[in-house]
């Protein structure tokens, strides 16, 4: 069972650009007020974005995960996406309407068990004929844990040790079937047994290996533990470093860690999340980008961002007026289910300095201080920038996050992909059938 196709090849001395598509979930990137925006739950939305990604010859389609609806001031936040279908169920349905596109699900290693999750992932991998991927995430969040009656039982320091053992155990299960033979086209199951600090299981696994051996493993942590976990375990890193300088530093650091785990730089792909805005000219794209930022940071979202930092009810403030003259309450927690922004007093001090220097309102300050579009310009400008990141080893490719659901990828596929193909750094057809072949990753080393 060999999948070791080299993936797309670029001209001598040039590195191949890898691309994936992220279906927008709970975030402030998606502009839901745009009349072109459609459902975040209807299967037609998932299908349209996936079909566009496959038409664009992308490596994979990526789904995030939300195990609990976010709350603000003790209520479900009405500016957030309400309703999060389970990722693997959606991807199994997409396997039936796509042929080559990889299918990546974010699934939590804290609130699942190895046998059951390995079985679900192996089922997707088998049904899709080798196109599955697992984005491994962890949680020490008691708010999320309440949905599982575990209430944050796992210490933060233990989350990566459990995740590492979880992935290793899943791979033991995927490797427990014998190779296929003419007499046994799926192989045969062998007994497995695993004993470790977090899991002690034994039995027989129920799903044969897929054409790519077992699912691609993606990891998104950026801490010291996360980087080491990625170097030891992951096939792809979903990085948050979206500037050239930060990307080069992260890339060099993570790739340098591989050798001590017996791995080569080509064994791991680093793909930051990225947004983009296109226009016929760079100036037009910049105008579009500014308008999109104002749509993303509505007056209500501006006050939400302010309350998250201040820890106070600021609903009486005018979002187009100045920042509050009161200090944050560092002990208050108004929002559940979101990552904190750091020390509230320090964040408030930075925001005030910026607001005073530029004469910005609350909304203007939030627009200025929160994430902007990664790539803005004409299709040629964006294609050149993407290529530059890859050639200068700031990334191996990108996981693109459109600001519209589900049609936000259309312009990129129609206008940027052909320019990357002209540069000789992006495929003109799929060379293989599995996700590992798209990514140019080696076959998994079979153990046991």
Short mmCIF file of C-alpha atoms in Angstrom, two decimals:
data_model
loop_
_atom_site.label_atom_id
_atom_site.label_comp_id
_atom_site.label_asym_id
_atom_site.label_seq_id
_atom_site.Cartn_x
_atom_site.Cartn_y
_atom_site.Cartn_z
CA UNK A 1 0.00 0.00 0.00
CA UNK A 2 2.16 2.88 -1.24
CA UNK A 3 1.17 6.53 -1.41
CA UNK A 4 4.60 8.06 -1.65
CA UNK A 5 3.89 10.26 -4.67
CA UNK A 6 6.08 13.35 -4.47
CA UNK A 7 3.14 15.70 -4.82
CA UNK A 8 3.21 18.72 -7.13
CA UNK A 9 6.65 19.69 -8.40
CA UNK A 10 7.93 23.22 -9.01
CA UNK A 11 10.74 24.28 -11.39
CA UNK A 12 14.28 23.60 -10.24
CA UNK A 13 15.13 25.77 -7.28
CA UNK A 14 11.50 26.76 -6.69
CA UNK A 15 9.33 25.44 -3.86
CA UNK A 16 5.75 24.25 -4.37
CA UNK A 17 2.89 26.26 -2.85
CA UNK A 18 0.33 24.20 -0.91
CA UNK A 19 -3.21 25.52 -0.39
CA UNK A 20 -6.15 24.49 1.78
CA UNK A 21 -9.58 26.02 2.43
CA UNK A 22 -11.00 26.76 5.88
CA UNK A 23 -14.80 26.80 6.21
CA UNK A 24 -15.41 29.85 8.42
CA UNK A 25 -16.80 29.01 11.82
CA UNK A 26 -16.97 30.97 15.06
CA UNK A 27 -14.81 34.00 14.39
CA UNK A 28 -14.93 37.66 13.51
CA UNK A 29 -13.62 37.03 9.99
CA UNK A 30 -16.91 36.07 8.38
CA UNK A 31 -19.18 38.91 7.29
CA UNK A 32 -22.58 37.40 8.00
CA UNK A 33 -24.40 40.67 7.27
CA UNK A 34 -23.33 40.56 3.61
CA UNK A 35 -26.35 39.64 1.45
CA UNK A 36 -24.19 37.04 -0.31
CA UNK A 37 -23.59 35.16 2.95
CA UNK A 38 -25.54 31.94 3.34
CA UNK A 39 -26.07 29.34 6.05
CA UNK A 40 -23.23 28.08 8.23
CA UNK A 41 -25.22 24.89 8.87
CA UNK A 42 -26.85 23.87 5.56
CA UNK A 43 -24.98 21.13 3.74
CA UNK A 44 -25.19 23.17 0.53
CA UNK A 45 -22.78 25.71 2.04
CA UNK A 46 -20.19 23.08 2.93
CA UNK A 47 -20.60 21.44 -0.47
CA UNK A 48 -20.16 24.67 -2.42
CA UNK A 49 -16.96 25.70 -0.66
CA UNK A 50 -15.54 22.17 -0.90
CA UNK A 51 -16.33 21.88 -4.60
CA UNK A 52 -14.68 25.26 -5.22
CA UNK A 53 -11.58 24.16 -3.31
CA UNK A 54 -11.39 20.97 -5.36
CA UNK A 55 -11.88 22.93 -8.58
CA UNK A 56 -8.92 25.01 -7.44
CA UNK A 57 -6.86 21.82 -6.86
CA UNK A 58 -6.41 22.57 -3.15
CA UNK A 59 -4.82 20.01 -0.85
CA UNK A 60 -7.64 19.87 1.69
CA UNK A 61 -10.83 21.35 3.15
CA UNK A 62 -10.61 22.25 6.84
CA UNK A 63 -13.33 22.35 9.51
CA UNK A 64 -12.82 23.89 12.94
CA UNK A 65 -14.57 22.63 16.07
CA UNK A 66 -16.74 24.18 18.75
CA UNK A 67 -17.80 21.98 21.65
CA UNK A 68 -19.81 24.68 23.39
CA UNK A 69 -21.52 27.87 22.25
CA UNK A 70 -19.71 30.94 23.49
CA UNK A 71 -21.36 33.06 26.16
CA UNK A 72 -21.13 36.74 27.02
CA UNK A 73 -22.54 38.15 30.25
CA UNK A 74 -23.99 34.74 31.03
CA UNK A 75 -25.93 34.36 27.78
CA UNK A 76 -25.21 32.75 24.42
CA UNK A 77 -23.55 35.51 22.44
CA UNK A 78 -26.03 36.61 19.77
CA UNK A 79 -23.32 37.98 17.45
CA UNK A 80 -21.66 34.58 17.26
CA UNK A 81 -22.50 31.63 15.06
CA UNK A 82 -25.18 29.60 16.81
CA UNK A 83 -25.08 26.00 15.63
CA UNK A 84 -21.96 23.93 14.97
CA UNK A 85 -22.50 20.65 13.10
CA UNK A 86 -20.16 17.82 14.06
CA UNK A 87 -17.17 17.91 11.69
CA UNK A 88 -16.67 14.24 10.87
CA UNK A 89 -20.33 13.82 9.97
CA UNK A 90 -20.11 16.74 7.54
CA UNK A 91 -16.85 15.46 6.03
CA UNK A 92 -18.24 11.96 5.48
CA UNK A 93 -21.03 13.56 3.47
CA UNK A 94 -18.50 15.66 1.51
CA UNK A 95 -16.52 12.52 0.69
CA UNK A 96 -19.46 11.50 -1.51
CA UNK A 97 -19.47 14.74 -3.55
CA UNK A 98 -15.70 15.22 -3.97
CA UNK A 99 -13.07 13.00 -5.58
CA UNK A 100 -9.58 14.25 -4.64
CA UNK A 101 -9.91 16.97 -2.00
CA UNK A 102 -8.50 16.16 1.43
CA UNK A 103 -10.99 16.33 4.32
CA UNK A 104 -9.68 17.66 7.64
CA UNK A 105 -11.65 17.64 10.90
CA UNK A 106 -10.68 19.39 14.13
CA UNK A 107 -11.38 16.96 16.97
CA UNK A 108 -10.51 17.42 20.63
CA UNK A 109 -8.10 14.93 22.22
CA UNK A 110 -9.21 15.91 25.73
CA UNK A 111 -12.90 15.03 25.46
CA UNK A 112 -12.69 11.88 23.31
CA UNK A 113 -11.29 8.35 23.67
CA UNK A 114 -8.73 6.72 21.32
CA UNK A 115 -10.64 3.67 20.09
CA UNK A 116 -13.85 5.52 19.29
CA UNK A 117 -12.20 8.51 17.60
CA UNK A 118 -9.64 6.39 15.73
CA UNK A 119 -12.55 4.36 14.38
CA UNK A 120 -14.45 7.44 13.19
CA UNK A 121 -11.35 8.89 11.53
CA UNK A 122 -10.43 5.57 9.93
CA UNK A 123 -13.97 5.29 8.58
CA UNK A 124 -13.69 8.69 6.88
CA UNK A 125 -10.24 7.75 5.57
CA UNK A 126 -11.52 4.46 4.17
CA UNK A 127 -14.73 5.90 2.66
CA UNK A 128 -12.80 8.76 1.02
CA UNK A 129 -10.07 6.38 -0.22
CA UNK A 130 -7.29 8.05 1.74
CA UNK A 131 -8.24 11.71 2.07
CA UNK A 132 -8.82 12.16 5.82
CA UNK A 133 -6.94 14.40 8.25
CA UNK A 134 -7.24 15.04 11.98
CA UNK A 135 -6.46 18.45 13.45
CA UNK A 136 -5.55 17.57 17.04
CA UNK A 137 -6.61 20.14 19.63
CA UNK A 138 -6.64 20.07 23.42
CA UNK A 139 -8.59 21.83 26.15
CA UNK A 140 -8.15 22.60 29.82
CA UNK A 141 -11.25 24.78 29.76
CA UNK A 142 -13.73 23.97 32.53
CA UNK A 143 -16.46 25.89 30.69
CA UNK A 144 -16.24 23.48 27.76
CA UNK A 145 -15.71 20.53 30.07
CA UNK A 146 -19.11 21.04 31.68
CA UNK A 147 -20.70 19.65 28.50
CA UNK A 148 -18.87 16.39 29.24
CA UNK A 149 -19.36 16.37 33.05
CA UNK A 150 -15.61 16.65 33.40
CA UNK A 151 -15.40 20.29 34.36
CA UNK A 152 -11.76 20.87 33.41
CA UNK A 153 -10.52 17.75 35.17
CA UNK A 154 -7.35 17.73 33.05
CA UNK A 155 -4.62 20.06 34.24
CA UNK A 156 -3.30 22.39 31.56
CA UNK A 157 0.19 20.94 32.02
CA UNK A 158 -1.13 17.46 31.16
CA UNK A 159 -3.04 18.30 28.00
CA UNK A 160 -0.15 17.67 25.60
CA UNK A 161 0.98 14.49 27.35
CA UNK A 162 -2.53 13.11 26.93
CA UNK A 163 -2.69 14.33 23.32
CA UNK A 164 0.68 12.76 22.46
CA UNK A 165 -0.37 9.43 23.93
CA UNK A 166 -3.77 9.75 22.24
CA UNK A 167 -2.19 10.17 18.79
CA UNK A 168 0.31 7.36 19.42
CA UNK A 169 -2.51 5.07 20.53
CA UNK A 170 -4.64 5.91 17.50
CA UNK A 171 -1.70 5.08 15.24
CA UNK A 172 -1.25 1.75 17.01
CA UNK A 173 -4.89 0.97 16.22
CA UNK A 174 -4.54 2.02 12.56
CA UNK A 175 -1.42 -0.15 12.26
CA UNK A 176 -3.03 -3.20 13.85
CA UNK A 177 -4.39 -4.49 10.53
CA UNK A 178 -2.03 -6.53 8.36
CA UNK A 179 -1.11 -5.27 4.87
CA UNK A 180 -3.48 -6.07 2.03
CA UNK A 181 -2.75 -9.19 -0.03
CA UNK A 182 -4.47 -10.81 -3.03
CA UNK A 183 -6.06 -13.26 -0.64
CA UNK A 184 -7.05 -10.55 1.87
CA UNK A 185 -7.63 -7.29 -0.05
CA UNK A 186 -8.23 -5.34 3.18
CA UNK A 187 -5.75 -7.23 5.35
CA UNK A 188 -6.86 -8.82 8.62
CA UNK A 189 -7.14 -7.37 12.13
CA UNK A 190 -4.62 -8.33 14.80
CA UNK A 191 -5.12 -7.93 18.55
CA UNK A 192 -3.82 -4.67 20.00
CA UNK A 193 -2.92 -3.71 23.56
CA UNK A 194 -1.87 -0.31 24.86
CA UNK A 195 -0.88 0.59 28.40
CA UNK A 196 0.15 4.12 29.32
CA UNK A 197 -0.42 6.93 31.81
CA UNK A 198 -3.73 7.99 30.23
CA UNK A 199 -5.06 4.91 28.42
CA UNK A 200 -5.14 1.17 28.99
CA UNK A 201 -7.05 -0.58 26.22
CA UNK A 202 -6.94 -3.84 24.29
CA UNK A 203 -8.99 -5.67 21.69
CA UNK A 204 -9.28 -5.68 17.91
CA UNK A 205 -9.72 -2.62 15.72
CA UNK A 206 -12.68 -2.68 13.34
CA UNK A 207 -11.58 -0.62 10.29
CA UNK A 208 -8.93 -1.64 7.71
CA UNK A 209 -6.12 0.71 6.71
CA UNK A 210 -6.85 3.19 3.93
CA UNK A 211 -4.74 3.76 0.79
CA UNK A 212 -2.72 6.42 2.67
CA UNK A 213 -2.02 4.17 5.67
CA UNK A 214 -3.71 6.37 8.22
CA UNK A 215 -5.05 9.93 8.42
CA UNK A 216 -2.80 12.97 8.16
CA UNK A 217 -2.29 14.58 11.58
CA UNK A 218 -2.52 18.39 11.85
CA UNK A 219 -1.57 20.40 14.93
CA UNK A 220 -2.20 24.06 15.77
CA UNK A 221 -0.47 24.82 19.08
CA UNK A 222 2.17 27.57 19.23
CA UNK A 223 3.49 27.18 22.78
CA UNK A 224 6.80 25.50 23.52
CA UNK A 225 4.92 22.26 24.22
CA UNK A 226 2.87 22.69 21.05
CA UNK A 227 5.92 23.17 18.83
CA UNK A 228 7.63 20.14 20.30
CA UNK A 229 4.46 18.07 19.95
CA UNK A 230 4.25 19.12 16.28
CA UNK A 231 7.88 18.24 15.62
CA UNK A 232 7.45 14.80 17.17
CA UNK A 233 3.98 13.94 15.92
CA UNK A 234 2.34 16.15 13.28
CA UNK A 235 2.29 16.00 9.49
CA UNK A 236 0.98 19.58 9.11
CA UNK A 237 1.12 22.61 11.40
CA UNK A 238 -1.75 25.12 11.23
CA UNK A 239 0.33 28.15 12.19
CA UNK A 240 -0.92 31.59 13.25
CA UNK A 241 2.21 33.45 12.07
CA UNK A 242 1.09 35.51 9.09
CA UNK A 243 3.87 38.07 8.62
CA UNK A 244 7.01 37.23 6.67
CA UNK A 245 9.39 37.83 9.58
CA UNK A 246 7.31 35.94 12.16
CA UNK A 247 6.68 33.15 9.68
CA UNK A 248 10.38 32.69 8.93
CA UNK A 249 11.23 32.54 12.63
CA UNK A 250 8.49 29.99 13.40
CA UNK A 251 9.36 27.94 10.31
CA UNK A 252 13.06 27.74 11.18
CA UNK A 253 12.39 26.93 14.84
CA UNK A 254 9.85 24.18 14.16
CA UNK A 255 11.76 22.54 11.31
CA UNK A 256 14.96 22.55 13.41
CA UNK A 257 13.21 20.44 16.05
CA UNK A 258 12.46 17.58 13.66
CA UNK A 259 15.93 16.01 13.64
CA UNK A 260 15.88 15.07 17.30
CA UNK A 261 12.73 13.07 16.60
CA UNK A 262 14.34 11.25 13.66
CA UNK A 263 12.42 13.27 11.08
CA UNK A 264 13.35 15.37 8.03
CA UNK A 265 12.15 18.89 7.13
CA UNK A 266 10.05 17.43 4.29
CA UNK A 267 8.12 15.30 6.80
CA UNK A 268 6.22 18.34 8.10
CA UNK A 269 4.25 21.03 6.24
CA UNK A 270 3.76 24.42 7.88
CA UNK A 271 0.61 26.20 6.68
CA UNK A 272 -0.48 29.44 8.37
CA UNK A 273 -4.08 30.53 8.33
CA UNK A 274 -4.48 33.47 5.95
CA UNK A 275 -7.16 35.87 4.74
CA UNK A 276 -7.15 37.87 1.52
CA UNK A 277 -8.93 40.64 -0.34
CA UNK A 278 -8.73 41.02 -4.12
CA UNK A 279 -9.33 43.99 -6.40
CA UNK A 280 -8.61 44.85 -10.00
CA UNK A 281 -5.83 47.10 -8.68
CA UNK A 282 -3.93 47.24 -5.40
CA UNK A 283 -5.67 50.51 -4.52
CA UNK A 284 -9.11 49.04 -5.15
CA UNK A 285 -8.26 46.02 -3.01
CA UNK A 286 -7.16 48.29 -0.16
CA UNK A 287 -10.50 50.10 -0.35
CA UNK A 288 -12.36 46.78 -0.28
CA UNK A 289 -10.25 45.63 2.66
CA UNK A 290 -11.07 48.74 4.70
CA UNK A 291 -14.79 48.29 4.07
CA UNK A 292 -14.62 44.59 4.99
CA UNK A 293 -12.88 45.45 8.26
CA UNK A 294 -15.72 47.83 9.13
CA UNK A 295 -18.22 45.05 8.38
CA UNK A 296 -16.26 42.57 10.49
CA UNK A 297 -16.06 45.00 13.42
CA UNK A 298 -19.65 46.18 13.66
CA UNK A 299 -20.58 48.61 16.44
CA UNK A 300 -21.87 45.68 18.51
CA UNK A 301 -18.70 43.65 17.94
CA UNK A 302 -16.58 46.67 18.86
CA UNK A 303 -18.31 46.93 22.25
CA UNK A 304 -17.97 43.17 22.75
CA UNK A 305 -14.21 43.39 22.15
CA UNK A 306 -14.01 46.30 24.58
CA UNK A 307 -15.97 44.46 27.28
CA UNK A 308 -13.74 41.40 26.93
CA UNK A 309 -10.73 43.56 27.82
CA UNK A 310 -12.36 45.80 30.43
CA UNK A 311 -14.36 43.06 32.14
CA UNK A 312 -17.22 45.51 32.59
CA UNK A 313 -20.65 46.15 31.09
CA UNK A 314 -19.94 48.99 28.65
CA UNK A 315 -23.21 48.85 26.72
CA UNK A 316 -23.93 52.51 27.56
CA UNK A 317 -20.85 53.66 25.66
CA UNK A 318 -21.02 54.94 22.08
CA UNK A 319 -18.87 52.68 19.84
CA UNK A 320 -18.07 55.73 17.74
CA UNK A 321 -17.01 57.66 20.86
CA UNK A 322 -13.81 57.62 22.93
CA UNK A 323 -12.48 54.75 25.03
CA UNK A 324 -13.74 54.53 28.64
CA UNK A 325 -11.82 56.58 31.20
CA UNK A 326 -12.28 53.82 33.79
CA UNK A 327 -9.75 50.99 34.19
CA UNK A 328 -10.44 47.32 33.44
CA UNK A 329 -11.40 44.90 36.18
CA UNK A 330 -8.66 42.24 35.84
CA UNK A 331 -10.59 39.71 37.94
CA UNK A 332 -13.81 39.85 35.93
CA UNK A 333 -14.73 37.29 33.27
CA UNK A 334 -17.62 38.38 31.08
CA UNK A 335 -16.96 36.06 28.13
CA UNK A 336 -16.75 32.26 28.26
CA UNK A 337 -15.30 30.14 25.48
CA UNK A 338 -12.83 32.66 24.03
CA UNK A 339 -9.07 32.90 24.40
CA UNK A 340 -8.03 35.81 26.61
CA UNK A 341 -6.17 38.78 25.13
CA UNK A 342 -3.51 38.94 27.84
CA UNK A 343 -3.18 41.27 30.85
CA UNK A 344 -6.26 43.57 30.65
CA UNK A 345 -4.47 46.57 32.15
CA UNK A 346 -1.60 46.28 29.68
CA UNK A 347 -3.97 45.82 26.72
CA UNK A 348 -6.04 48.83 27.80
CA UNK A 349 -2.88 50.95 28.11
CA UNK A 350 -1.84 50.04 24.56
CA UNK A 351 -5.30 50.76 23.20
CA UNK A 352 -5.44 54.14 24.93
CA UNK A 353 -2.04 55.16 23.60
CA UNK A 354 -3.05 54.19 20.07
CA UNK A 355 -6.45 55.88 20.35
CA UNK A 356 -4.90 59.12 21.58
CA UNK A 357 -2.13 59.10 18.98
CA UNK A 358 -4.49 58.54 16.05
CA UNK A 359 -7.70 60.08 17.38
CA UNK A 360 -9.57 56.77 17.15
CA UNK A 361 -13.00 55.89 18.47
CA UNK A 362 -13.77 52.64 20.30
CA UNK A 363 -14.68 51.01 16.99
CA UNK A 364 -11.68 52.49 15.21
CA UNK A 365 -9.36 51.24 17.94
CA UNK A 366 -10.75 47.71 17.74
CA UNK A 367 -10.42 47.75 13.94
CA UNK A 368 -6.82 48.92 14.28
CA UNK A 369 -5.79 46.42 16.96
CA UNK A 370 -7.47 43.23 15.80
CA UNK A 371 -6.41 40.95 12.97
CA UNK A 372 -6.36 42.39 9.47
CA UNK A 373 -6.40 40.66 6.11
CA UNK A 374 -3.14 38.85 5.44
CA UNK A 375 -2.91 39.45 1.68
CA UNK A 376 -4.49 42.47 -0.02
CA UNK A 377 -4.02 43.48 -3.64
CA UNK A 378 -4.61 42.61 -7.24
CA UNK A 379 -4.56 38.90 -8.10
CA UNK A 380 -0.98 39.27 -9.37
CA UNK A 381 0.12 41.04 -6.19
CA UNK A 382 -1.44 38.36 -3.99
CA UNK A 383 0.00 35.50 -6.06
CA UNK A 384 3.47 37.05 -5.83
CA UNK A 385 3.15 37.54 -2.07
CA UNK A 386 2.02 33.93 -1.49
CA UNK A 387 4.89 32.67 -3.57
CA UNK A 388 7.38 34.89 -1.75
CA UNK A 389 6.36 33.48 1.63
CA UNK A 390 6.94 29.95 0.41
CA UNK A 391 10.20 30.61 -1.46
CA UNK A 392 11.64 32.45 1.57
CA UNK A 393 10.66 29.60 3.92
CA UNK A 394 8.08 31.47 5.95
CA UNK A 395 5.53 28.75 5.09
CA UNK A 396 4.97 25.69 2.92
CA UNK A 397 1.54 27.00 1.97
CA UNK A 398 -1.60 28.51 3.44
CA UNK A 399 -4.98 27.57 4.86
CA UNK A 400 -7.19 30.26 3.32
CA UNK A 401 -10.08 31.68 5.36
CA UNK A 402 -12.54 33.58 3.15
CA UNK A 403 -14.67 36.37 4.63
CA UNK A 404 -17.82 35.14 2.88
CA UNK A 405 -19.60 31.82 3.30
CA UNK A 406 -19.82 29.89 1.06
CA UNK A 407 -18.75 31.85 -2.06
CA UNK A 408 -15.72 33.66 -0.69
CA UNK A 409 -13.20 31.34 -2.35
CA UNK A 410 -14.52 31.78 -5.90
CA UNK A 411 -12.45 34.83 -6.89
CA UNK A 412 -9.26 33.33 -5.51
CA UNK A 413 -9.68 30.12 -7.48
CA UNK A 414 -10.61 31.98 -10.66
CA UNK A 415 -8.03 34.77 -10.49
CA UNK A 416 -5.08 33.80 -8.25
CA UNK A 417 -4.66 30.05 -8.82
CA UNK A 418 -4.00 30.50 -12.58
CA UNK A 419 -1.22 32.99 -11.78
CA UNK A 420 0.41 30.57 -9.33
CA UNK A 421 0.23 27.92 -12.06
CA UNK A 422 1.86 30.34 -14.52
CA UNK A 423 4.70 30.78 -12.04
CA UNK A 424 5.12 27.01 -11.99
CA UNK A 425 4.62 26.72 -8.24
CA UNK A 426 1.13 25.20 -8.11
CA UNK A 427 -0.27 22.01 -9.62
CA UNK A 428 -2.33 21.97 -12.81
CA UNK A 429 -3.88 18.62 -11.89
CA UNK A 430 -3.86 16.24 -8.95
CA UNK A 431 -0.93 13.85 -9.29
CA UNK A 432 -2.29 11.35 -6.79
CA UNK A 433 -5.50 10.31 -5.06
CA UNK A 434 -4.62 10.63 -1.36
CA UNK A 435 -4.07 13.63 0.88
CA UNK A 436 -0.52 12.48 1.62
CA UNK A 437 0.24 12.52 -2.09
CA UNK A 438 -1.18 16.07 -2.42
CA UNK A 439 1.04 17.25 0.44
CA UNK A 440 4.08 15.32 -0.77
CA UNK A 441 4.33 13.55 2.59
CA UNK A 442 6.02 10.17 3.08
CA UNK A 443 4.08 7.02 3.90
CA UNK A 444 3.57 6.56 7.64
CA UNK A 445 6.13 4.27 9.23
CA UNK A 446 4.29 1.08 10.06
CA UNK A 447 4.79 -0.11 13.63
CA UNK A 448 3.86 -3.39 15.16
#
